[in-house]
CSV table of C-alpha atoms in Angstrom, one decimal:
chain,number,residue,atom,x,y,z
A,1,MET,CA,0.0,0.0,0.0
A,2,SER,CA,1.6,3.2,-1.0
A,3,ASN,CA,0.7,6.2,1.2
A,4,SER,CA,3.3,8.7,0.1
A,5,ALA,CA,2.2,12.3,0.2
A,6,PRO,CA,-1.3,11.3,1.3
A,7,TYR,CA,-2.7,14.9,1.4
A,8,ASN,CA,-1.4,16.1,-1.9
A,9,TYR,CA,-4.4,15.5,-4.1
A,10,SER,CA,-7.6,17.1,-5.4
A,11,TYR,CA,-9.9,14.1,-5.5
A,12,ILE,CA,-10.3,10.6,-4.3
A,13,PHE,CA,-11.7,8.2,-6.9
A,14,LYS,CA,-12.9,4.8,-5.7
A,15,TYR,CA,-12.4,1.8,-8.0
A,16,ILE,CA,-13.5,-1.8,-7.6
A,17,ILE,CA,-11.9,-4.7,-9.5
A,18,ILE,CA,-14.2,-7.6,-10.3
A,19,GLY,CA,-14.1,-10.8,-12.3
A,20,ASP,CA,-13.7,-14.6,-11.9
A,21,MET,CA,-11.1,-16.1,-9.7
A,22,GLY,CA,-7.6,-16.5,-11.1
A,23,VAL,CA,-8.0,-13.9,-13.8
A,24,GLY,CA,-5.3,-11.8,-12.2
A,25,LYS,CA,-7.2,-9.0,-10.4
A,26,SER,CA,-4.7,-8.8,-7.5
A,27,CYS,CA,-1.8,-9.0,-9.9
A,28,LEU,CA,-3.1,-6.1,-12.0
A,29,LEU,CA,-3.5,-4.1,-8.8
A,30,HIS,CA,0.0,-5.0,-7.6
A,31,GLN,CA,1.5,-4.2,-11.0
A,32,PHE,CA,-0.3,-0.8,-10.9
A,33,THR,CA,0.6,0.2,-7.3
A,34,GLU,CA,4.1,-1.4,-7.1
A,35,LYS,CA,5.1,-1.8,-10.7
A,36,LYS,CA,6.0,-5.4,-10.1
A,37,PHE,CA,4.6,-8.7,-11.1
A,38,MET,CA,3.6,-10.9,-8.2
A,39,ALA,CA,4.1,-14.5,-9.1
A,40,ASP,CA,2.5,-17.2,-6.9
A,41,CYS,CA,-0.4,-15.1,-5.6
A,42,PRO,CA,-2.9,-16.9,-3.3
A,43,HIS,CA,-6.6,-16.3,-3.7
A,44,THR,CA,-7.7,-13.0,-2.2
A,45,ILE,CA,-9.6,-13.2,1.1
A,46,GLY,CA,-12.7,-11.0,0.9
A,47,VAL,CA,-11.3,-7.7,-0.4
A,48,GLU,CA,-7.9,-6.1,-0.5
A,49,PHE,CA,-7.0,-2.4,-0.8
A,50,GLY,CA,-4.5,-0.5,-2.8
A,51,THR,CA,-3.9,3.2,-3.4
A,52,ARG,CA,-1.9,5.3,-5.8
A,53,ILE,CA,-1.8,8.9,-6.6
A,54,ILE,CA,-2.0,9.7,-10.3
A,55,GLU,CA,-2.3,12.9,-12.4
A,56,VAL,CA,-5.1,13.8,-14.8
A,57,ALA,CA,-5.3,17.2,-16.4
A,58,ASN,CA,-2.6,18.5,-14.0
A,59,GLN,CA,-4.8,17.4,-11.0
A,60,LYS,CA,-3.5,14.9,-8.5
A,61,ILE,CA,-6.1,12.2,-7.9
A,62,LYS,CA,-5.9,9.5,-5.2
A,63,LEU,CA,-7.2,6.2,-6.5
A,64,GLN,CA,-8.6,4.0,-3.8
A,65,ILE,CA,-8.8,0.6,-5.2
A,66,TRP,CA,-10.8,-2.3,-3.7
A,67,ASP,CA,-9.7,-5.6,-5.2
A,68,THR,CA,-12.4,-8.2,-4.6
A,69,ALA,CA,-12.1,-11.9,-4.2
A,70,GLY,CA,-13.3,-13.8,-7.3
A,71,GLN,CA,-14.4,-16.9,-5.6
A,72,GLU,CA,-18.1,-17.6,-5.6
A,73,ARG,CA,-18.3,-17.9,-1.8
A,74,PHE,CA,-17.4,-14.3,-1.4
A,75,ARG,CA,-20.1,-12.9,-3.7
A,76,ALA,CA,-22.3,-11.9,-0.8
A,77,VAL,CA,-19.4,-10.2,0.9
A,78,THR,CA,-17.9,-8.4,-2.1
A,79,ARG,CA,-21.3,-7.1,-3.4
A,80,SER,CA,-21.3,-4.6,-0.6
A,81,TYR,CA,-18.3,-2.9,-2.1
A,82,TYR,CA,-19.9,-2.0,-5.4
A,83,ARG,CA,-21.9,0.8,-4.1
A,84,GLY,CA,-20.1,4.1,-4.3
A,85,ALA,CA,-17.5,3.0,-6.9
A,86,ALA,CA,-16.6,5.6,-9.5
A,87,GLY,CA,-14.8,3.1,-11.6
A,88,ALA,CA,-15.2,-0.7,-12.1
A,89,LEU,CA,-12.5,-2.7,-13.7
A,90,MET,CA,-14.0,-5.9,-15.0
A,91,VAL,CA,-11.4,-8.5,-15.7
A,92,TYR,CA,-11.3,-11.8,-17.7
A,93,ASP,CA,-8.5,-14.1,-18.7
A,94,ILE,CA,-7.9,-14.2,-22.5
A,95,THR,CA,-6.7,-17.9,-22.1
A,96,ARG,CA,-9.8,-19.1,-20.3
A,97,ARG,CA,-13.1,-18.7,-22.2
A,98,SER,CA,-15.2,-19.5,-19.1
A,99,THR,CA,-14.0,-16.3,-17.5
A,100,TYR,CA,-15.1,-14.4,-20.6
A,101,ASN,CA,-18.5,-16.2,-20.6
A,102,HIS,CA,-19.2,-15.0,-17.1
A,103,LEU,CA,-18.7,-11.4,-17.9
A,104,ALA,CA,-22.5,-10.9,-18.5
A,105,SER,CA,-23.1,-11.9,-14.9
A,106,TRP,CA,-20.4,-9.6,-13.6
A,107,LEU,CA,-21.7,-6.8,-15.7
A,108,THR,CA,-25.2,-7.3,-14.4
A,109,ASP,CA,-23.9,-7.0,-10.9
A,110,ALA,CA,-21.9,-3.9,-11.8
A,111,ARG,CA,-24.8,-2.2,-13.4
A,112,ASN,CA,-27.3,-3.0,-10.7
A,113,LEU,CA,-25.1,-2.2,-7.7
A,114,THR,CA,-23.2,0.9,-8.9
A,115,ASN,CA,-24.6,4.2,-10.0
A,116,PRO,CA,-25.3,5.1,-13.7
A,117,ASN,CA,-22.2,7.3,-13.9
A,118,THR,CA,-19.8,4.5,-12.9
A,119,VAL,CA,-17.2,4.0,-15.6
A,120,ILE,CA,-16.9,0.3,-16.4
A,121,PHE,CA,-13.7,-0.7,-18.0
A,122,LEU,CA,-13.2,-4.2,-19.5
A,123,ILE,CA,-9.7,-5.8,-19.2
A,124,GLY,CA,-8.6,-8.9,-21.0
A,125,ASN,CA,-5.7,-10.0,-18.8
A,126,LYS,CA,-2.7,-12.2,-19.6
A,127,SER,CA,-2.1,-10.8,-23.1
A,128,ASP,CA,1.5,-12.1,-22.7
A,129,LEU,CA,0.1,-15.6,-23.2
A,130,ASP,CA,-1.0,-15.1,-26.8
A,131,ALA,CA,-0.2,-18.7,-27.8
A,132,GLN,CA,-2.8,-20.0,-25.3
A,133,ARG,CA,-5.4,-17.4,-26.3
A,134,ASP,CA,-9.0,-18.7,-26.0
A,135,VAL,CA,-10.8,-15.4,-26.7
A,136,THR,CA,-10.0,-13.2,-29.7
A,137,TYR,CA,-9.5,-9.5,-29.3
A,138,GLU,CA,-12.2,-8.8,-31.9
A,139,GLU,CA,-14.8,-10.8,-30.1
A,140,ALA,CA,-14.2,-9.0,-26.8
A,141,LYS,CA,-14.0,-5.7,-28.5
A,142,ALA,CA,-17.4,-6.3,-30.0
A,143,PHE,CA,-18.8,-7.3,-26.6
A,144,ALA,CA,-17.4,-4.1,-25.1
A,145,GLU,CA,-18.9,-1.9,-27.8
A,146,GLU,CA,-22.3,-3.5,-27.5
A,147,ASN,CA,-22.3,-2.8,-23.8
A,148,GLY,CA,-20.7,0.7,-23.9
A,149,LEU,CA,-17.5,-0.4,-22.2
A,150,THR,CA,-13.9,0.7,-22.8
A,151,PHE,CA,-11.7,-2.2,-23.5
A,152,LEU,CA,-8.0,-3.1,-23.4
A,153,GLU,CA,-6.0,-6.3,-23.3
A,154,CYS,CA,-3.4,-6.1,-20.6
A,155,SER,CA,-0.6,-8.1,-19.0
A,156,ALA,CA,-0.1,-7.9,-15.3
A,157,LYS,CA,3.1,-9.9,-15.9
A,158,THR,CA,4.8,-7.6,-18.4
A,159,GLY,CA,2.9,-4.5,-17.3
A,160,GLU,CA,1.6,-3.9,-20.9
A,161,ASN,CA,-1.4,-1.5,-20.9
A,162,VAL,CA,-1.9,-1.8,-17.1
A,163,GLU,CA,-1.3,1.9,-16.5
A,164,ASP,CA,-3.5,2.8,-19.4
A,165,ALA,CA,-6.5,0.9,-18.1
A,166,PHE,CA,-6.4,2.6,-14.6
A,167,LEU,CA,-5.6,6.0,-16.0
A,168,GLU,CA,-8.1,5.9,-18.8
A,169,THR,CA,-10.8,5.1,-16.3
A,170,ALA,CA,-9.7,8.1,-14.2
A,171,ARG,CA,-9.8,10.3,-17.3
A,172,LYS,CA,-13.3,9.3,-18.0
A,173,ILE,CA,-14.5,9.9,-14.5
A,174,TYR,CA,-12.7,13.3,-14.5
A,175,GLN,CA,-14.4,14.1,-17.8
A,176,ASN,CA,-17.8,13.3,-16.2
A,177,ILE,CA,-17.1,15.7,-13.4
A,178,GLN,CA,-16.0,18.4,-15.8
A,179,ASP,CA,-19.0,18.1,-18.0
A,180,GLY,CA,-21.4,18.0,-15.1
A,181,SER,CA,-22.8,14.5,-15.7
A,182,LEU,CA,-21.4,13.3,-12.4
A,183,ASP,CA,-22.9,15.4,-9.6
A,184,LEU,CA,-20.4,15.6,-6.8
A,185,ASN,CA,-23.2,16.3,-4.3
A,186,ALA,CA,-25.1,13.1,-5.1
A,187,ALA,CA,-24.6,10.1,-2.8
A,188,ASP,CA,-22.3,7.2,-3.7
A,189,THR,CA,-20.6,8.7,-6.6
A,190,GLY,CA,-17.3,7.2,-5.6
A,191,VAL,CA,-15.7,10.6,-6.0
A,192,GLN,CA,-14.7,12.8,-3.1
A,193,PRO,CA,-13.2,16.3,-3.6
A,194,LYS,CA,-10.4,17.1,-1.2
A,195,GLN,CA,-12.0,20.1,0.3
A,196,GLN,CA,-14.5,17.8,2.0
A,197,LEU,CA,-11.6,16.1,3.9
A,198,PRO,CA,-11.3,15.3,6.6
A,199,ARG,CA,-14.9,14.2,7.0
A,200,SER,CA,-15.9,12.6,10.2
A,201,THR,CA,-17.3,9.2,9.5
A,202,LEU,CA,-17.0,7.8,12.9
A,203,ALA,CA,-20.3,6.4,14.1
A,204,PRO,CA,-21.0,6.7,17.8
A,205,GLY,CA,-19.9,3.7,19.7
A,206,SER,CA,-17.7,2.6,16.8
A,207,ALA,CA,-15.2,-0.2,17.2
A,208,ASN,CA,-12.4,1.9,16.2
A,209,GLY,CA,-12.4,5.4,17.6
A,210,GLU,CA,-9.2,7.1,16.6
A,211,LYS,CA,-9.2,9.4,13.6
A,212,LYS,CA,-5.5,9.4,13.7
A,213,ASP,CA,-5.3,5.8,12.7
A,214,CYS,CA,-7.1,6.4,9.5
A,215,ASN,CA,-4.7,6.4,6.5
A,216,CYS,CA,-6.6,8.9,4.5
B,1,MET,CA,-18.7,1.1,2.6
B,2,MET,CA,-17.4,4.5,3.6
B,3,MET,CA,-14.9,6.1,1.3
B,4,ASP,CA,-12.5,7.8,3.7
B,5,CYS,CA,-10.6,4.8,5.0
B,6,ASP,CA,-8.7,2.5,2.8
B,7,ASN,CA,-7.7,-0.4,5.0
B,8,VAL,CA,-9.4,-3.4,6.4
B,9,LEU,CA,-9.1,-2.3,10.0
B,10,ASP,CA,-10.7,1.1,9.5
B,11,GLU,CA,-13.4,0.4,7.0
B,12,ARG,CA,-17.0,0.6,8.2
B,13,ILE,CA,-19.8,-1.4,6.8
B,14,ASP,CA,-22.9,0.4,5.5
B,15,PRO,CA,-25.6,-0.4,8.1
B,16,TYR,CA,-28.0,-1.2,5.3
B,17,GLU,CA,-25.6,-3.8,4.0
B,18,LEU,CA,-25.2,-5.3,7.4
B,19,GLU,CA,-29.0,-5.6,7.7
B,20,ARG,CA,-29.1,-7.3,4.4
B,21,LEU,CA,-26.6,-9.9,5.6
B,22,ARG,CA,-28.4,-10.2,8.9
B,23,ASP,CA,-31.7,-10.9,7.1
B,24,GLN,CA,-30.2,-13.6,5.0
B,25,TYR,CA,-28.7,-15.2,8.1
B,26,GLU,CA,-31.9,-15.0,10.2
B,27,THR,CA,-34.1,-16.3,7.4
B,28,GLN,CA,-31.9,-19.4,7.3
B,29,VAL,CA,-31.9,-19.7,11.1
B,30,ARG,CA,-35.7,-19.7,11.1
B,31,ARG,CA,-35.7,-22.5,8.5
B,32,GLY,CA,-33.3,-24.6,10.4
B,33,GLN,CA,-29.5,-24.7,10.3
B,34,PRO,CA,-28.0,-21.7,8.5
B,35,SER,CA,-25.3,-22.5,5.9
B,36,HIS,CA,-21.7,-21.9,6.6
B,37,LEU,CA,-21.7,-19.3,3.8
B,38,ALA,CA,-24.6,-17.3,5.4
B,39,LYS,CA,-22.9,-17.5,8.8
B,40,PHE,CA,-19.6,-16.4,7.3
B,41,SER,CA,-21.1,-13.5,5.3
B,42,PHE,CA,-23.0,-12.2,8.3
B,43,ALA,CA,-19.9,-12.6,10.6
B,44,HIS,CA,-17.8,-10.7,8.0
B,45,GLY,CA,-20.4,-7.8,8.1
B,46,LEU,CA,-20.4,-7.8,11.9
B,47,ILE,CA,-16.6,-7.7,12.0
B,48,LYS,CA,-16.8,-4.4,10.1
B,49,SER,CA,-19.4,-2.9,12.3
B,50,THR,CA,-19.5,-1.5,15.9
B,51,LYS,CA,-17.6,-3.0,18.9
B,52,ASN,CA,-20.5,-5.2,20.1
B,53,ASP,CA,-21.1,-6.5,16.6
B,54,VAL,CA,-17.4,-7.3,16.3
B,55,HIS,CA,-17.7,-9.5,19.4
B,56,GLN,CA,-20.6,-11.3,17.9
B,57,GLY,CA,-18.8,-11.7,14.6
B,58,ILE,CA,-15.8,-13.2,16.4
B,59,ALA,CA,-18.0,-15.7,18.2
B,60,ILE,CA,-19.6,-16.9,14.9
B,61,LEU,CA,-16.2,-17.2,13.2
B,62,GLU,CA,-14.8,-19.2,16.1
B,63,GLN,CA,-17.7,-21.5,16.0
B,64,LEU,CA,-17.3,-21.9,12.2
B,65,LEU,CA,-13.6,-22.7,12.7
B,66,ARG,CA,-14.4,-25.3,15.3
B,67,GLU,CA,-17.2,-27.0,13.3
B,68,ASN,CA,-16.2,-26.5,9.7
B,69,GLY,CA,-14.1,-29.3,8.3
B,70,GLN,CA,-13.8,-27.6,5.0
B,71,ASP,CA,-10.2,-26.6,4.8
B,72,ILE,CA,-10.8,-24.2,1.9
B,73,SER,CA,-12.6,-21.7,4.1
B,74,MET,CA,-10.4,-22.0,7.2
B,75,ARG,CA,-8.0,-19.3,5.9
B,76,ASP,CA,-11.0,-16.9,5.5
B,77,TYR,CA,-12.1,-17.5,9.1
B,78,ILE,CA,-8.6,-17.1,10.5
B,79,TYR,CA,-8.0,-13.9,8.5
B,80,TYR,CA,-11.2,-12.3,9.7
B,81,LEU,CA,-10.6,-13.4,13.2
B,82,ALA,CA,-7.3,-11.5,13.0
B,83,VAL,CA,-9.2,-8.5,11.7
B,84,GLY,CA,-11.9,-8.7,14.3
B,85,HIS,CA,-9.5,-9.0,17.2
B,86,ALA,CA,-7.4,-6.1,15.9
B,87,ARG,CA,-10.5,-3.9,15.7
B,88,ILE,CA,-11.4,-4.5,19.3
B,89,LYS,CA,-7.7,-3.9,20.1
B,90,ASP,CA,-7.1,-7.4,21.2
B,91,TYR,CA,-3.8,-7.2,19.3
B,92,ASP,CA,-2.0,-10.2,20.7
B,93,ARG,CA,-4.8,-12.5,19.6
B,94,ALA,CA,-5.0,-10.7,16.3
B,95,LEU,CA,-1.2,-11.3,15.8
B,96,ALA,CA,-1.6,-15.0,16.8
B,97,TYR,CA,-4.2,-15.6,14.2
B,98,ILE,CA,-2.3,-13.8,11.4
B,99,GLU,CA,0.9,-15.7,12.3
B,100,THR,CA,-1.1,-18.9,11.9
B,101,LEU,CA,-2.2,-17.9,8.5
B,102,LEU,CA,1.4,-16.8,7.6
B,103,HIS,CA,2.7,-20.1,8.8
B,104,ALA,CA,0.5,-21.9,6.3
B,105,GLU,CA,0.9,-19.3,3.5
B,106,SER,CA,4.3,-17.7,4.1
B,107,THR,CA,4.2,-15.6,0.9
B,108,ASN,CA,0.6,-14.3,1.4
B,109,ARG,CA,1.0,-10.5,0.8
B,110,GLN,CA,-2.5,-9.8,2.0
B,111,ALA,CA,-1.7,-11.5,5.4
B,112,MET,CA,1.7,-9.7,5.5
B,113,ASN,CA,-0.1,-6.3,4.9
B,114,LEU,CA,-2.5,-7.1,7.7
B,115,LYS,CA,0.3,-8.0,10.1
B,116,GLU,CA,2.0,-4.7,9.3
B,117,LEU,CA,-1.2,-2.8,9.9
B,118,ILE,CA,-1.8,-4.5,13.2
B,119,GLU,CA,1.8,-3.6,14.3
B,120,LYS,CA,1.3,0.0,13.2
B,121,LYS,CA,-1.9,0.2,15.4
B,122,MET,CA,0.0,-1.3,18.3
B,123,ARG,CA,2.8,1.3,17.9
B,124,ASN,CA,0.1,4.0,17.8
B,125,ASP,CA,-1.4,2.7,21.0
B,126,GLY,CA,2.1,2.4,22.6
B,127,LEU,CA,1.8,-1.4,22.8
B,128,LEU,CA,4.5,-2.8,20.6
B,129,GLY,CA,7.6,-3.9,22.3
B,130,ALA,CA,5.6,-5.0,25.4
B,131,ALA,CA,6.6,-8.6,24.7
B,132,ILE,CA,3.0,-9.8,24.7
B,133,LEU,CA,3.5,-12.5,22.1
B,134,GLY,CA,4.0,-15.8,23.8
B,135,GLY,CA,1.6,-14.7,26.5
B,136,GLY,CA,-1.7,-16.2,27.4
B,137,ALA,CA,-3.6,-15.1,24.3
B,138,ALA,CA,-1.2,-16.6,21.8
B,139,ILE,CA,-1.4,-19.9,23.7
B,140,ALA,CA,-5.2,-19.7,23.8
B,141,VAL,CA,-5.4,-19.2,20.1
B,142,GLY,CA,-2.7,-21.9,19.5
B,143,SER,CA,-4.6,-24.4,21.5
B,144,LEU,CA,-7.9,-23.6,19.8
B,145,LEU,CA,-6.2,-24.2,16.5
B,146,ALA,CA,-4.5,-27.3,17.8
B,147,LEU,CA,-7.9,-28.7,18.8
B,148,ILE,CA,-9.3,-28.0,15.4
B,149,PHE,CA,-6.5,-29.6,13.6
B,150,ALA,CA,-6.6,-32.6,16.0
B,151,GLY,CA,-10.3,-33.0,15.5
B,152,ARG,CA,-9.9,-33.2,11.7
B,153,LYS,CA,-7.7,-36.3,11.7
């Protein structure tokens, strides 16, 4: 988790990463936040967090990324993270068709549980394994266009296109703020301007009372 | 989930979400024995709620750990038991659980991150360096886990 210069940004954007287990969601996050490939990555338990500060149109933006477990038994748990996501990265594995076939179900969840302005970005991961490809670029591109998604094939291993996927999503969210289609005063937009920070979120009788412990 | 916090020890579940998980659990209780999954999902929600709820979540997870022979879910229970104990500042038990997970999965980065986070909390609370590991709580957790593993043979 990178927390360098935590106060030096204009907005927080919240992202979720969703998709079947084993498609490389955690590895994409790790490549994006640490610029390293994580070999031998165990299945995520519940949800994991990552942050990184990026720049869009000369504005510093803190991405707060919630990487969800892909295993079916976590569906009830991970569904509670969709609400209030400004961006959703929906990932499949280009070498396993079943992970592509399940996209419709992931997309339904994403559409139903996020708000209409949430930017959904489709990622075909493991582009380095072209020899084992099971889903063509053209087919996925057509699926993305039919459903109004932006699409890239990426490799968490080589890092190819990983930055672009995260940054392009942020650019689209930023554009939605600029053109007014994303209302910052609405609930659950997944975007928080810095001037509202720090916001007290501590419920009375909370389990964890110290504001100072919060890495925000 | 609230946006302001970005780690598993500070996040707070939306009360509406917790009620949804509670409903699912209680509906199953009324019909008979709730599934492990319904219990786990509800306990996970409780762990991310207020202090009293965290205690209830811990109790459910400990029960699951004792009863559930499914090895695949054990790591989930142990991980969230570490989270739960850390949230009620029972740091030595939290560390004992996370050490158990790291013992089984020594390269698990998620578990390592949680351990770092717990140690950071302990430093903030002035507790680290008090040589509490090896104390009663670690032994209690150790014997709970020993019982579970013994019972599975």
